[in-house]
PDB file of C-alpha atoms and ligand atoms in Angstrom:
ATOM      1  CA  MET I 255     -48.350  75.579-217.630  1.00  0.00           C
ATOM      2  CA  SER I 256     -49.740  72.034-217.480  1.00  0.00           C
ATOM      3  CA  VAL I 257     -48.207  69.209-215.449  1.00  0.00           C
ATOM      4  CA  GLN I 258     -47.057  67.675-218.737  1.00  0.00           C
ATOM      5  CA  ASP I 259     -45.315  70.902-219.796  1.00  0.00           C
ATOM      6  CA  ASN I 260     -43.709  71.177-216.366  1.00  0.00           C
ATOM      7  CA  ILE I 261     -42.337  67.652-216.613  1.00  0.00           C
ATOM      8  CA  SER I 262     -40.869  68.241-220.078  1.00  0.00           C
ATOM      9  CA  ARG I 263     -39.244  71.424-218.807  1.00  0.00           C
ATOM     10  CA  ILE I 264     -37.727  69.541-215.861  1.00  0.00           C
ATOM     11  CA  HIS I 265     -36.327  66.877-218.179  1.00  0.00           C
ATOM     12  CA  GLU I 266     -34.699  69.652-220.229  1.00  0.00           C
ATOM     13  CA  ARG I 267     -33.197  71.192-217.107  1.00  0.00           C
ATOM     14  CA  MET I 268     -31.998  67.755-215.913  1.00  0.00           C
ATOM     15  CA  ALA I 269     -30.338  67.124-219.280  1.00  0.00           C
ATOM     16  CA  ALA I 270     -28.671  70.543-219.254  1.00  0.00           C
ATOM     17  CA  ALA I 271     -27.323  69.976-215.735  1.00  0.00           C
ATOM     18  CA  CYS I 272     -25.991  66.540-216.755  1.00  0.00           C
ATOM     19  CA  MET I 273     -24.329  68.116-219.788  1.00  0.00           C
ATOM     20  CA  ARG I 274     -22.614  70.756-217.623  1.00  0.00           C
ATOM     21  CA  ALA I 275     -21.391  68.056-215.239  1.00  0.00           C
ATOM     22  CA  GLY I 276     -20.304  65.673-217.990  1.00  0.00           C
ATOM     23  CA  ARG I 277     -22.789  63.057-216.799  1.00  0.00           C
ATOM     24  CA  ASP I 278     -24.956  60.574-218.693  1.00  0.00           C
ATOM     25  CA  PRO I 279     -28.543  61.943-218.615  1.00  0.00           C
ATOM     26  CA  GLY I 280     -29.722  58.372-217.974  1.00  0.00           C
ATOM     27  CA  SER I 281     -27.916  58.384-214.636  1.00  0.00           C
ATOM     28  CA  VAL I 282     -30.399  60.759-212.961  1.00  0.00           C
ATOM     29  CA  ARG I 283     -34.014  59.860-212.265  1.00  0.00           C
ATOM     30  CA  LEU I 284     -36.980  61.962-211.227  1.00  0.00           C
ATOM     31  CA  VAL I 285     -39.266  61.302-208.264  1.00  0.00           C
ATOM     32  CA  ALA I 286     -42.433  63.366-208.766  1.00  0.00           C
ATOM     33  CA  VAL I 287     -43.375  64.449-205.236  1.00  0.00           C
ATOM     34  CA  SER I 288     -47.163  64.253-205.174  1.00  0.00           C
ATOM     35  CA  LYS I 289     -47.803  64.937-201.472  1.00  0.00           C
ATOM     36  CA  LYS I 290     -50.881  67.115-200.952  1.00  0.00           C
ATOM     37  CA  HIS I 291     -51.869  66.636-204.593  1.00  0.00           C
ATOM     38  CA  GLN I 292     -54.811  64.622-205.869  1.00  0.00           C
ATOM     39  CA  PRO I 293     -54.869  61.526-208.125  1.00  0.00           C
ATOM     40  CA  GLU I 294     -56.109  63.754-210.987  1.00  0.00           C
ATOM     41  CA  SER I 295     -52.772  65.608-210.985  1.00  0.00           C
ATOM     42  CA  ILE I 296     -50.871  62.327-210.659  1.00  0.00           C
ATOM     43  CA  MET I 297     -52.766  61.029-213.710  1.00  0.00           C
ATOM     44  CA  GLU I 298     -51.563  64.048-215.703  1.00  0.00           C
ATOM     45  CA  ALA I 299     -47.986  63.225-214.762  1.00  0.00           C
ATOM     46  CA  VAL I 300     -48.538  59.579-215.734  1.00  0.00           C
ATOM     47  CA  ALA I 301     -49.767  60.784-219.143  1.00  0.00           C
ATOM     48  CA  ALA I 302     -46.398  62.554-219.499  1.00  0.00           C
ATOM     49  CA  GLY I 303     -44.618  59.251-218.888  1.00  0.00           C
ATOM     50  CA  GLN I 304     -43.841  59.723-215.190  1.00  0.00           C
ATOM     51  CA  THR I 305     -43.989  56.463-213.205  1.00  0.00           C
ATOM     52  CA  VAL I 306     -42.176  57.200-209.920  1.00  0.00           C
ATOM     53  CA  PHE I 307     -43.962  59.219-207.247  1.00  0.00           C
ATOM     54  CA  GLY I 308     -42.885  60.385-203.805  1.00  0.00           C
ATOM     55  CA  GLU I 309     -45.051  60.779-200.728  1.00  0.00           C
ATOM     56  CA  SER I 310     -44.020  61.940-197.276  1.00  0.00           C
ATOM     57  CA  ARG I 311     -46.975  60.945-195.069  1.00  0.00           C
ATOM     58  CA  VAL I 312     -48.059  57.327-194.759  1.00  0.00           C
ATOM     59  CA  GLN I 313     -51.673  58.087-193.918  1.00  0.00           C
ATOM     60  CA  GLU I 314     -52.139  60.353-196.920  1.00  0.00           C
ATOM     61  CA  ALA I 315     -50.348  57.910-199.241  1.00  0.00           C
ATOM     62  CA  VAL I 316     -52.310  54.784-198.300  1.00  0.00           C
ATOM     63  CA  ALA I 317     -55.548  56.654-198.943  1.00  0.00           C
ATOM     64  CA  LYS I 318     -54.304  57.973-202.294  1.00  0.00           C
ATOM     65  CA  ILE I 319     -52.357  55.102-203.861  1.00  0.00           C
ATOM     66  CA  PRO I 320     -55.389  52.803-204.370  1.00  0.00           C
ATOM     67  CA  ARG I 321     -57.041  55.674-206.281  1.00  0.00           C
ATOM     68  CA  CYS I 322     -54.120  55.871-208.731  1.00  0.00           C
ATOM     69  CA  PRO I 323     -53.301  53.619-211.690  1.00  0.00           C
ATOM     70  CA  GLY I 324     -51.504  50.359-210.892  1.00  0.00           C
ATOM     71  CA  GLY I 325     -47.946  49.795-212.051  1.00  0.00           C
ATOM     72  CA  LEU I 326     -46.578  53.023-210.574  1.00  0.00           C
ATOM     73  CA  SER I 327     -43.622  53.030-208.219  1.00  0.00           C
ATOM     74  CA  TRP I 328     -44.076  54.789-204.869  1.00  0.00           C
ATOM     75  CA  HIS I 329     -41.179  56.150-202.837  1.00  0.00           C
ATOM     76  CA  MET I 330     -41.476  57.142-199.171  1.00  0.00           C
ATOM     77  CA  ILE I 331     -39.447  60.317-198.726  1.00  0.00           C
ATOM     78  CA  GLY I 332     -40.688  61.662-195.379  1.00  0.00           C
ATOM     79  CA  HIS I 333     -39.940  61.046-191.728  1.00  0.00           C
ATOM     80  CA  LEU I 334     -41.198  57.614-190.764  1.00  0.00           C
ATOM     81  CA  GLN I 335     -42.254  56.076-187.476  1.00  0.00           C
ATOM     82  CA  SER I 336     -41.683  52.404-186.717  1.00  0.00           C
ATOM     83  CA  ASN I 337     -45.390  51.753-186.144  1.00  0.00           C
ATOM     84  CA  LYS I 338     -46.113  52.648-189.807  1.00  0.00           C
ATOM     85  CA  VAL I 339     -43.611  50.346-191.475  1.00  0.00           C
ATOM     86  CA  ARG I 340     -46.069  47.536-192.150  1.00  0.00           C
ATOM     87  CA  GLN I 341     -48.112  49.838-194.400  1.00  0.00           C
ATOM     88  CA  VAL I 342     -45.028  51.285-196.013  1.00  0.00           C
ATOM     89  CA  VAL I 343     -43.783  47.832-196.949  1.00  0.00           C
ATOM     90  CA  GLN I 344     -47.173  47.088-198.460  1.00  0.00           C
ATOM     91  CA  TYR I 345     -47.449  50.205-200.637  1.00  0.00           C
ATOM     92  CA  PHE I 346     -43.927  51.451-201.354  1.00  0.00           C
ATOM     93  CA  ASP I 347     -40.956  50.180-203.378  1.00  0.00           C
ATOM     94  CA  MET I 348     -38.304  52.401-201.866  1.00  0.00           C
ATOM     95  CA  ILE I 349     -37.723  54.386-198.676  1.00  0.00           C
ATOM     96  CA  HIS I 350     -35.379  57.396-198.927  1.00  0.00           C
ATOM     97  CA  SER I 351     -35.647  58.438-195.295  1.00  0.00           C
ATOM     98  CA  ILE I 352     -34.245  55.778-192.950  1.00  0.00           C
ATOM     99  CA  ASP I 353     -32.808  57.709-190.018  1.00  0.00           C
ATOM    100  CA  SER I 354     -32.098  55.104-187.344  1.00  0.00           C
ATOM    101  CA  LEU I 355     -31.005  51.498-186.969  1.00  0.00           C
ATOM    102  CA  ARG I 356     -34.220  50.791-185.073  1.00  0.00           C
ATOM    103  CA  LEU I 357     -36.285  51.938-188.060  1.00  0.00           C
ATOM    104  CA  LEU I 358     -34.131  49.968-190.497  1.00  0.00           C
ATOM    105  CA  GLU I 359     -34.610  46.819-188.397  1.00  0.00           C
ATOM    106  CA  ALA I 360     -38.362  47.407-188.236  1.00  0.00           C
ATOM    107  CA  VAL I 361     -38.541  47.776-192.027  1.00  0.00           C
ATOM    108  CA  ASN I 362     -36.482  44.634-192.490  1.00  0.00           C
ATOM    109  CA  GLN I 363     -38.773  42.667-190.197  1.00  0.00           C
ATOM    110  CA  ALA I 364     -41.949  43.945-191.890  1.00  0.00           C
ATOM    111  CA  ALA I 365     -40.480  43.179-195.323  1.00  0.00           C
ATOM    112  CA  GLU I 366     -39.597  39.666-194.180  1.00  0.00           C
ATOM    113  CA  GLN I 367     -43.146  39.113-192.938  1.00  0.00           C
ATOM    114  CA  ALA I 368     -44.466  40.384-196.282  1.00  0.00           C
ATOM    115  CA  GLY I 369     -42.071  38.081-198.132  1.00  0.00           C
ATOM    116  CA  ARG I 370     -40.303  40.838-200.024  1.00  0.00           C
ATOM    117  CA  THR I 371     -37.156  42.936-200.159  1.00  0.00           C
ATOM    118  CA  LEU I 372     -37.296  46.713-199.981  1.00  0.00           C
ATOM    119  CA  LYS I 373     -34.788  49.213-201.330  1.00  0.00           C
ATOM    120  CA  VAL I 374     -33.837  51.846-198.779  1.00  0.00           C
ATOM    121  CA  MET I 375     -31.542  54.823-198.372  1.00  0.00           C
ATOM    122  CA  LEU I 376     -30.141  56.385-195.230  1.00  0.00           C
ATOM    123  CA  GLU I 377     -31.097  60.000-194.631  1.00  0.00           C
ATOM    124  CA  VAL I 378     -28.015  61.843-193.437  1.00  0.00           C
ATOM    125  CA  ASN I 379     -28.073  65.201-191.700  1.00  0.00           C
ATOM    126  CA  VAL I 380     -24.959  66.769-193.192  1.00  0.00           C
ATOM    127  CA  SER I 381     -25.676  70.310-192.054  1.00  0.00           C
ATOM    128  CA  GLY I 382     -26.037  69.927-188.275  1.00  0.00           C
ATOM    129  CA  GLU I 383     -28.518  71.709-186.023  1.00  0.00           C
ATOM    130  CA  SER I 384     -30.517  73.568-188.671  1.00  0.00           C
ATOM    131  CA  VAL I 385     -32.172  70.414-190.036  1.00  0.00           C
ATOM    132  CA  LYS I 386     -34.575  68.309-187.998  1.00  0.00           C
ATOM    133  CA  PHE I 387     -34.258  64.777-189.365  1.00  0.00           C
ATOM    134  CA  GLY I 388     -31.513  62.458-190.498  1.00  0.00           C
ATOM    135  CA  LEU I 389     -28.677  60.442-189.030  1.00  0.00           C
ATOM    136  CA  LYS I 390     -25.671  62.297-187.769  1.00  0.00           C
ATOM    137  CA  PRO I 391     -22.728  61.444-190.012  1.00  0.00           C
ATOM    138  CA  GLU I 392     -20.847  59.908-187.069  1.00  0.00           C
ATOM    139  CA  ASP I 393     -23.757  57.502-186.424  1.00  0.00           C
ATOM    140  CA  ALA I 394     -24.101  56.249-189.992  1.00  0.00           C
ATOM    141  CA  PRO I 395     -21.172  53.796-190.252  1.00  0.00           C
ATOM    142  CA  SER I 396     -22.556  51.523-187.504  1.00  0.00           C
ATOM    143  CA  VAL I 397     -25.944  51.459-189.256  1.00  0.00           C
ATOM    144  CA  LEU I 398     -24.210  50.557-192.518  1.00  0.00           C
ATOM    145  CA  GLU I 399     -22.326  47.726-190.815  1.00  0.00           C
ATOM    146  CA  ALA I 400     -25.507  46.426-189.178  1.00  0.00           C
ATOM    147  CA  SER I 401     -27.381  46.507-192.500  1.00  0.00           C
ATOM    148  CA  ASN I 402     -25.216  43.656-193.781  1.00  0.00           C
ATOM    149  CA  ARG I 403     -27.090  41.185-191.587  1.00  0.00           C
ATOM    150  CA  LEU I 404     -30.578  42.396-192.609  1.00  0.00           C
ATOM    151  CA  MET I 405     -31.691  40.177-195.463  1.00  0.00           C
ATOM    152  CA  ASN I 406     -34.955  41.882-196.506  1.00  0.00           C
ATOM    153  CA  ILE I 407     -33.609  45.345-197.157  1.00  0.00           C
ATOM    154  CA  GLU I 408     -31.207  46.496-199.836  1.00  0.00           C
ATOM    155  CA  LEU I 409     -29.351  49.605-198.745  1.00  0.00           C
ATOM    156  CA  THR I 410     -28.792  51.376-202.057  1.00  0.00           C
ATOM    157  CA  GLY I 411     -27.564  54.831-201.047  1.00  0.00           C
ATOM    158  CA  LEU I 412     -27.895  58.062-199.116  1.00  0.00           C
ATOM    159  CA  MET I 413     -30.373  60.937-199.023  1.00  0.00           C
ATOM    160  CA  THR I 414     -30.129  64.446-197.645  1.00  0.00           C
ATOM    161  CA  MET I 415     -32.291  67.539-197.161  1.00  0.00           C
ATOM    162  CA  PRO I 416     -30.141  70.636-196.805  1.00  0.00           C
ATOM    163  CA  PRO I 417     -31.450  73.651-194.896  1.00  0.00           C
ATOM    164  CA  MET I 418     -33.438  76.100-197.056  1.00  0.00           C
ATOM    165  CA  THR I 419     -31.247  78.801-198.515  1.00  0.00           C
ATOM    166  CA  ALA I 420     -32.226  81.796-200.645  1.00  0.00           C
ATOM    167  CA  LEU I 421     -29.971  80.692-203.484  1.00  0.00           C
ATOM    168  CA  ALA I 422     -29.670  77.141-204.797  1.00  0.00           C
ATOM    169  CA  GLU I 423     -25.880  77.488-204.622  1.00  0.00           C
ATOM    170  CA  GLY I 424     -26.202  77.526-200.827  1.00  0.00           C
ATOM    171  CA  ALA I 425     -27.071  73.822-200.949  1.00  0.00           C
ATOM    172  CA  ARG I 426     -23.958  72.861-202.924  1.00  0.00           C
ATOM    173  CA  PRO I 427     -21.609  72.288-199.957  1.00  0.00           C
ATOM    174  CA  HIS I 428     -24.190  69.984-198.349  1.00  0.00           C
ATOM    175  CA  PHE I 429     -24.699  67.956-201.540  1.00  0.00           C
ATOM    176  CA  ARG I 430     -20.958  67.705-202.023  1.00  0.00           C
ATOM    177  CA  ARG I 431     -20.514  66.588-198.422  1.00  0.00           C
ATOM    178  CA  LEU I 432     -23.057  63.778-198.908  1.00  0.00           C
ATOM    179  CA  ARG I 433     -21.142  62.542-201.951  1.00  0.00           C
ATOM    180  CA  GLU I 434     -17.833  62.660-200.053  1.00  0.00           C
ATOM    181  CA  LEU I 435     -19.339  60.753-197.121  1.00  0.00           C
ATOM    182  CA  ARG I 436     -20.708  58.187-199.581  1.00  0.00           C
ATOM    183  CA  ASP I 437     -17.271  57.728-201.133  1.00  0.00           C
ATOM    184  CA  ALA I 438     -15.662  57.288-197.709  1.00  0.00           C
ATOM    185  CA  TRP I 439     -18.312  54.871-196.406  1.00  0.00           C
ATOM    186  CA  ARG I 440     -18.267  52.869-199.621  1.00  0.00           C
ATOM    187  CA  ALA I 441     -14.525  52.405-199.254  1.00  0.00           C
ATOM    188  CA  ALA I 442     -14.861  51.517-195.554  1.00  0.00           C
ATOM    189  CA  THR I 443     -17.801  49.081-195.782  1.00  0.00           C
ATOM    190  CA  GLY I 444     -17.723  47.702-199.325  1.00  0.00           C
ATOM    191  CA  ILE I 445     -21.436  48.571-199.712  1.00  0.00           C
ATOM    192  CA  PRO I 446     -21.734  50.198-203.181  1.00  0.00           C
ATOM    193  CA  LEU I 447     -24.172  52.973-202.104  1.00  0.00           C
ATOM    194  CA  GLU I 448     -24.830  53.826-205.738  1.00  0.00           C
ATOM    195  CA  GLU I 449     -27.754  56.153-205.168  1.00  0.00           C
ATOM    196  CA  LEU I 450     -27.652  59.749-203.957  1.00  0.00           C
ATOM    197  CA  SER I 451     -31.133  61.209-203.381  1.00  0.00           C
ATOM    198  CA  MET I 452     -30.701  64.961-203.273  1.00  0.00           C
ATOM    199  CA  GLY I 453     -32.159  68.068-204.878  1.00  0.00           C
ATOM    200  CA  MET I 454     -35.702  69.481-204.916  1.00  0.00           C
ATOM    201  CA  SER I 455     -37.462  72.097-207.105  1.00  0.00           C
ATOM    202  CA  HIS I 456     -35.277  74.842-205.747  1.00  0.00           C
ATOM    203  CA  ASP I 457     -31.855  73.253-206.153  1.00  0.00           C
ATOM    204  CA  PHE I 458     -31.962  70.037-208.213  1.00  0.00           C
ATOM    205  CA  GLU I 459     -29.610  71.302-210.898  1.00  0.00           C
ATOM    206  CA  VAL I 460     -26.910  71.939-208.303  1.00  0.00           C
ATOM    207  CA  ALA I 461     -27.602  68.479-206.838  1.00  0.00           C
ATOM    208  CA  ILE I 462     -27.122  66.878-210.262  1.00  0.00           C
ATOM    209  CA  GLU I 463     -23.826  68.714-210.689  1.00  0.00           C
ATOM    210  CA  GLU I 464     -22.774  67.210-207.342  1.00  0.00           C
ATOM    211  CA  GLY I 465     -23.764  63.647-208.224  1.00  0.00           C
ATOM    212  CA  ALA I 466     -27.494  63.150-207.491  1.00  0.00           C
ATOM    213  CA  THR I 467     -28.973  59.977-209.003  1.00  0.00           C
ATOM    214  CA  TRP I 468     -32.504  60.676-207.714  1.00  0.00           C
ATOM    215  CA  ILE I 469     -34.008  64.164-207.553  1.00  0.00           C
ATOM    216  CA  ARG I 470     -37.275  64.762-205.680  1.00  0.00           C
ATOM    217  CA  VAL I 471     -39.369  67.481-207.321  1.00  0.00           C
ATOM    218  CA  GLY I 472     -42.854  68.560-206.231  1.00  0.00           C
ATOM    219  CA  THR I 473     -43.634  72.246-206.679  1.00  0.00           C
ATOM    220  CA  ASP I 474     -42.085  72.634-210.131  1.00  0.00           C
ATOM    221  CA  ILE I 475     -44.274  69.774-211.404  1.00  0.00           C
ATOM    222  CA  PHE I 476     -47.581  70.163-209.575  1.00  0.00           C
ATOM    223  CA  GLY I 477     -47.506  73.803-208.447  1.00  0.00           C
ATOM    224  CA  GLU I 478     -47.618  75.219-204.924  1.00  0.00           C
ATOM    225  CA  ARG I 479     -49.046  72.980-202.205  1.00  0.00           C
ATOM    226  CA  ALA I 480     -52.080  74.149-200.216  1.00  0.00           C
TER     227      ALA I 480
HETATM  228  C1  LIG P 773     -41.817  68.019-200.251  1.00  0.00           C
HETATM  229  C2  LIG P 773     -40.510  67.341-200.427  1.00  0.00           C
HETATM  230  C3  LIG P 773     -39.795  67.464-201.634  1.00  0.00           C
HETATM  231  C4  LIG P 773     -40.260  68.312-202.813  1.00  0.00           C
HETATM  232  O1  LIG P 773     -40.078  69.656-202.555  1.00  0.00           O
HETATM  233  P1  LIG P 773     -40.386  70.769-203.675  1.00  0.00           P
HETATM  234  O2  LIG P 773     -39.692  71.954-203.153  1.00  0.00           O
HETATM  235  O3  LIG P 773     -41.874  70.939-203.708  1.00  0.00           O
HETATM  236  O4  LIG P 773     -39.839  70.300-204.962  1.00  0.00           O
HETATM  237  C5  LIG P 773     -38.606  66.761-201.741  1.00  0.00           C
HETATM  238  N1  LIG P 773     -38.130  65.998-200.732  1.00  0.00           N
HETATM  239  C6  LIG P 773     -38.786  65.861-199.566  1.00  0.00           C
HETATM  240  C7  LIG P 773     -38.205  65.003-198.506  1.00  0.00           C
HETATM  241  C8  LIG P 773     -39.993  66.532-199.375  1.00  0.00           C
HETATM  242  O5  LIG P 773     -40.624  66.389-198.197  1.00  0.00           O
END
């Protein structure tokens, strides 16, 4: 199967999941996760109409992005260190993986220096010990409150990475929990938090049924990573 065929198949599966959940298919968007894949593969996805790409390592991304067509939108989806934010602000339009107030403040400052505003999401660890990154749910409200005074970031929503489970259904409680936390925090802070970034190759249909607005799919588009 070609990258183009894979993308059409994913759009069909996205539409079917939206149908099952009674959702507008336009309410879910696809991030094509291109980490560890070359610009040639990215070009194939672009030919299929894909414009949003996700990368998880800054060093790899800044080497790759200049070798790709202009006009694409790059999303940072991986764990991020404060000393890399200047590059991230330069190359990326959205960060899904903000996991501390310190990092959020660093992004805000770098965005201010670059004279731009960056869309960000908070990565929340909804499943506890088994997952390495993400804010603990009890720590998120203070970050949300603090975000109100940061003028060069727009906090658009929440992201989560559930622990790997054999069956996609195993992720459902974690996706549902993220949506419930979003609803509670929206009510408490007045921040709309419209976006929910959740679901990967393995479980994106379940994530859509639970309210995902961004799914992040790598393997099912580009094949296995080396
Ligand atoms: C690699 C990665 C993905 C894509 O995973 P696949 O299983 O290849 O679809 C999604 N989200 C994050 C944060 C990733 O690091």
